[in-house]
């Protein structure tokens, strides 16, 4: 396949960026999208030009590092996958593809297609954990049975990979889907109950401090989420928040 | 020269760890506040160690090259974590887990370490559940288990095919709690480029801020390296793209011995290589072998018909299929250990029975399981006369519940539906059992420098059984290092802050700057990947699933020549003062080019076949690995001497007092 890539190039957070055109040929439909970028970068290096910087690591859809906005969609046109699992068979010969970084005030650009998502870490640090000492002196794991339905729902929320597609997809750049997935994981388990009030209040406060927008129930986050994290989590977080607020 | 003192405590095996803990020195809580510890790497081992050390009261600094500790490659582990809980009542015990692990490791692991690992394994599950790790559960609300290769009990705890993710997020959450308390300072997008040694003790590191290019000095009373394995020396592996050997290699160059580098695990169930463009390989969890049956056609003409697309694998009659693992190993069948399953696949493919275009793939088939589960479900739902279609649908639901995400991942990559047609799989480089040599306290041959998790030469021996890597990472981080490091640090309570304006820091920083400047200003013609791919090809062809003397000798020469060419002709674009992934890769590949040579040297000297190390000259008539306990029952620990080929061998003899050494048989 022959393609035209229109890629966002930006030296750093303080420099203005722009779209640069790169033609690329001999792209195999079996390549992943990132392997196609590897080929482009190899060609740029051969010409002595600086390759395009993009974030990626595990390349099997689980680490959450890759973060491209492809033709206006986070992780591109395929559903339920990260950019590293997107394959070129989703495109046609002759296509023009726009490749940009995830857009949000709370995600400043580091360079080219790389953004800084450390705001997500800070939301977690505000309370996304259960305060238990790592001593090994905890009670036997089977002494608190957990309803399978709840355990599965908690697991589904916990599968969030923290990639930020929800924020990039949202017209308000809201981090509600991410934060609510983290709140839900613990809200559904008996172990998380004791500090539930503080957890949701602190995490929501941090989310607002980081400059993420509010949720207007548009639902784009759920559609673009590579892990199918459900809007149900946002409803659960709102209930948890309300409960905590009236306490 | 450092000496190899394993410091295994005296006394009966089952009491060693308890006795040791009772007698090592402790640090008063008020003094812990004056002690700094650096942890390099934030995966299962590093993340759990950092959280626990901070909780104990030490001041911890963590370093990772990712943008967040949550992205460490432990997150990609799929299948599960072992623990001797015996919840299933199938006869499991600490001793059995210990026995299976030592046997699975082909008797090249340290007995005392493995026993300790088995002993603390049950605590790990309790700990993780308390942290809110959502493991799979039965309808009664209790934890579910499954079985893995190399064992006859169900001792593996899991969270669908995302166990590593959930365990890592547990450790990351524990870290976050300590970051919030101000006890951990987390340096992300930072890479350790050297260790600083003062008066023979590890006292700090030189790190590069990967965003600004700034070279930073960080001091501490001890340094813990938890930077994972070196599988990416093969270029194609199941490791994350950024996984590298640099932290381990830098401490090796400063005095830490590197042990058993040739013990590398080849995982049997990976998605096969499809073309030259491929950047990495993807693993399909070994848990699939619980329900999948592995086969190739019996007849060559069927192989050819399948390759050409004229025959669909589902249409091949049962009697024309060769379920070669079930045939060769009746008692373990498809659940033989990874090294055995990998070699058996290679043997069939080498004999011309590979089922894809490149001839390097075998089938992993779920049709029997789908029908079996389907019939069971139909019966449970009161349908005692179901149609085949109904059975299949019900069965697919069960399989989806167990392995849904893995099947989806396969379909996205290969573009084939594994519910309808068997998966194609082939072995790929996965985990490295070799690594930095450590004593029982997990200290390297550099005083005050520790190595944990996959970065150390570990408790696994020459091979690693499924679901034991997650166990080792968390055991080291949560339950072993936090005790043993205290013994060392108890001598440091009066030392005070370690200054960074000393000649030792000056020199280490200067060396790092020189290396970076040399690479950036090299003005060569070849990209970094050009060298990495070439190195990978040498490694796979000559140090891969099977090795021989001649190939290894060639590899030694070829890697040396490639390394020399690298320094002459590599081109690194961009500047050192900004985000520059080419420079990052160049620094890592430079170290892989040295490690690769030591790997070949180690494989050449070990004149036996053992676990993940298969020397073609040493095999039984049936093609099984032929171990030589008389001459090679030791850990090979290499001392750096300025060039990998000059490395000096030190042997740590392994003693088996509690397990009788036997020929490993899974028949």
Short mmCIF file of C-alpha atoms in Angstrom, two decimals, chain A residues 24-201:
data_model
loop_
_atom_site.label_atom_id
_atom_site.label_comp_id
_atom_site.label_asym_id
_atom_site.label_seq_id
_atom_site.Cartn_x
_atom_site.Cartn_y
_atom_site.Cartn_z
CA UNK A 24 5.21 6.16 2.53
CA UNK A 25 5.20 3.16 0.18
CA UNK A 26 5.28 -0.65 0.40
CA UNK A 27 3.17 -0.83 3.53
CA UNK A 28 2.01 -4.37 4.21
CA UNK A 29 -1.56 -4.89 5.48
CA UNK A 30 -0.13 -7.28 8.13
CA UNK A 31 1.92 -4.54 9.74
CA UNK A 32 0.68 -2.93 12.89
CA UNK A 33 0.22 0.83 12.75
CA UNK A 34 3.31 1.32 14.91
CA UNK A 35 5.39 -0.97 12.70
CA UNK A 36 4.39 1.24 9.79
CA UNK A 37 5.72 4.22 11.79
CA UNK A 38 8.92 2.24 12.51
CA UNK A 39 9.41 1.91 8.76
CA UNK A 40 8.86 5.63 8.27
CA UNK A 41 11.34 6.42 11.05
CA UNK A 42 13.93 4.07 9.59
CA UNK A 43 13.64 6.03 6.34
CA UNK A 44 13.92 9.35 8.15
CA UNK A 45 17.05 8.20 10.01
CA UNK A 46 18.56 7.04 6.71
CA UNK A 47 18.09 10.60 5.42
CA UNK A 48 19.62 12.04 8.58
CA UNK A 49 16.30 13.53 9.68
CA UNK A 50 14.92 13.29 13.18
CA UNK A 51 12.44 10.45 13.47
CA UNK A 52 8.90 11.03 14.71
CA UNK A 53 8.70 10.53 18.49
CA UNK A 54 5.74 8.49 19.66
CA UNK A 55 4.98 6.63 22.89
CA UNK A 56 4.80 2.84 22.78
CA UNK A 57 6.14 -0.09 24.75
CA UNK A 58 4.47 -3.48 25.18
CA UNK A 59 2.91 -3.55 21.71
CA UNK A 60 0.34 -6.03 22.85
CA UNK A 61 -2.39 -3.70 23.98
CA UNK A 62 -1.92 -3.83 27.73
CA UNK A 63 0.61 -1.26 28.97
CA UNK A 64 -1.42 1.73 27.80
CA UNK A 65 1.62 3.64 26.57
CA UNK A 66 0.67 4.16 22.92
CA UNK A 67 -1.56 7.14 22.38
CA UNK A 68 -2.13 8.31 18.83
CA UNK A 69 -5.03 10.31 17.53
CA UNK A 70 -5.56 8.79 14.08
CA UNK A 71 -7.91 10.54 11.68
CA UNK A 72 -9.42 12.30 14.67
CA UNK A 73 -10.01 9.18 16.75
CA UNK A 74 -7.92 7.99 19.70
CA UNK A 75 -6.27 4.67 18.72
CA UNK A 76 -7.74 4.97 15.21
CA UNK A 77 -10.71 3.48 13.42
CA UNK A 78 -10.78 -0.07 14.80
CA UNK A 79 -12.92 -0.77 17.90
CA UNK A 80 -11.69 -2.25 21.16
CA UNK A 81 -7.97 -1.95 20.37
CA UNK A 82 -5.02 0.24 21.24
CA UNK A 83 -2.89 1.82 18.51
CA UNK A 84 -0.31 -0.95 18.81
CA UNK A 85 -3.00 -3.52 17.96
CA UNK A 86 -4.34 -1.53 15.04
CA UNK A 87 -3.32 -3.15 11.78
CA UNK A 88 -2.82 -1.57 8.41
CA UNK A 89 -5.47 -3.84 6.94
CA UNK A 90 -7.92 -1.30 8.37
CA UNK A 91 -6.72 1.19 5.73
CA UNK A 92 -6.86 1.32 1.93
CA UNK A 93 -4.16 1.87 -0.64
CA UNK A 94 -3.84 5.59 -1.37
CA UNK A 95 -5.31 6.74 1.96
CA UNK A 96 -4.27 9.96 3.64
CA UNK A 97 -3.91 9.46 7.40
CA UNK A 98 -3.78 12.24 10.00
CA UNK A 99 -1.66 11.33 13.03
CA UNK A 100 -1.76 13.65 16.03
CA UNK A 101 -1.12 13.49 19.78
CA UNK A 102 -3.97 13.03 22.27
CA UNK A 103 -5.47 16.47 22.84
CA UNK A 104 -6.29 17.84 26.31
CA UNK A 105 -5.12 20.75 28.45
CA UNK A 106 -4.22 18.31 31.19
CA UNK A 107 -2.03 16.30 28.74
CA UNK A 108 0.70 18.76 27.59
CA UNK A 109 2.74 17.73 24.57
CA UNK A 110 6.25 16.46 25.43
CA UNK A 111 7.45 16.13 21.84
CA UNK A 112 5.79 15.32 18.49
CA UNK A 113 3.14 12.71 19.31
CA UNK A 114 4.09 12.19 22.96
CA UNK A 115 1.97 13.74 25.69
CA UNK A 116 2.45 13.92 29.45
CA UNK A 117 -0.26 11.87 31.19
CA UNK A 118 1.16 12.10 34.70
CA UNK A 119 -2.11 13.75 35.80
CA UNK A 120 -3.52 10.20 35.80
CA UNK A 121 -0.84 9.13 38.27
CA UNK A 122 -1.68 12.02 40.56
CA UNK A 123 -5.38 11.11 40.54
CA UNK A 124 -4.40 7.61 41.63
CA UNK A 125 -2.04 8.93 44.27
CA UNK A 126 -4.91 10.92 45.75
CA UNK A 127 -6.59 7.73 46.88
CA UNK A 128 -6.71 4.98 44.25
CA UNK A 129 -5.57 2.29 46.64
CA UNK A 130 -6.54 0.31 49.71
CA UNK A 131 -4.52 1.31 52.77
CA UNK A 132 -3.15 -2.04 53.82
CA UNK A 133 0.40 -2.61 54.99
CA UNK A 134 2.50 -4.75 52.69
CA UNK A 135 3.55 -7.01 55.50
CA UNK A 136 2.13 -10.36 54.49
CA UNK A 137 0.33 -10.54 57.80
CA UNK A 138 -3.07 -10.11 56.24
CA UNK A 139 -5.93 -12.55 56.78
CA UNK A 140 -6.32 -15.61 54.61
CA UNK A 141 -7.46 -14.63 51.13
CA UNK A 142 -10.52 -16.88 51.25
CA UNK A 143 -11.77 -15.54 54.56
CA UNK A 144 -13.73 -12.78 52.81
CA UNK A 145 -15.82 -14.39 50.05
CA UNK A 146 -16.65 -12.02 47.19
CA UNK A 147 -19.76 -12.49 45.10
CA UNK A 148 -18.56 -13.61 41.67
CA UNK A 149 -20.72 -11.04 39.94
CA UNK A 150 -19.11 -8.22 41.95
CA UNK A 151 -15.63 -9.65 41.51
CA UNK A 152 -16.13 -9.80 37.74
CA UNK A 153 -17.48 -6.24 37.63
CA UNK A 154 -14.56 -5.05 39.74
CA UNK A 155 -12.18 -6.83 37.39
CA UNK A 156 -13.86 -5.23 34.35
CA UNK A 157 -13.30 -1.79 35.87
CA UNK A 158 -9.74 -2.70 36.87
CA UNK A 159 -8.81 -3.60 33.28
CA UNK A 160 -8.51 0.14 32.47
CA UNK A 161 -5.05 0.65 31.01
CA UNK A 162 -4.85 4.37 31.73
CA UNK A 163 -4.10 5.27 28.12
CA UNK A 164 -6.15 8.46 28.14
CA UNK A 165 -8.25 7.72 25.06
CA UNK A 166 -11.35 8.64 27.08
CA UNK A 167 -9.95 12.11 27.70
CA UNK A 168 -8.82 12.55 24.11
CA UNK A 169 -12.23 11.44 22.80
CA UNK A 170 -14.22 13.73 25.09
CA UNK A 171 -15.26 17.18 23.82
CA UNK A 172 -14.73 18.41 27.40
CA UNK A 173 -11.47 16.50 27.90
CA UNK A 174 -13.04 14.91 30.95
CA UNK A 175 -11.29 12.18 32.92
CA UNK A 176 -14.50 10.81 34.40
CA UNK A 177 -14.31 7.40 32.74
CA UNK A 178 -10.74 6.80 33.94
CA UNK A 179 -11.36 8.05 37.48
CA UNK A 180 -14.66 6.21 37.79
CA UNK A 181 -13.09 2.93 36.68
CA UNK A 182 -10.57 3.25 39.50
CA UNK A 183 -13.24 4.22 42.02
CA UNK A 184 -15.46 1.33 40.88
CA UNK A 185 -12.81 -1.34 41.25
CA UNK A 186 -12.58 -0.67 44.98
CA UNK A 187 -16.22 0.31 45.50
CA UNK A 188 -17.29 -3.16 44.37
CA UNK A 189 -15.02 -5.06 46.75
CA UNK A 190 -15.54 -5.49 50.48
CA UNK A 191 -11.86 -4.65 51.11
CA UNK A 192 -12.30 -1.11 49.79
CA UNK A 193 -15.24 -0.01 51.90
CA UNK A 194 -13.58 1.44 54.97
CA UNK A 195 -12.04 4.43 53.21
CA UNK A 196 -14.60 4.70 50.38
CA UNK A 197 -15.72 8.21 51.37
CA UNK A 198 -12.25 9.73 51.42
CA UNK A 199 -11.24 7.87 48.28
CA UNK A 200 -13.93 9.24 46.01
CA UNK A 201 -13.76 12.78 47.43
#
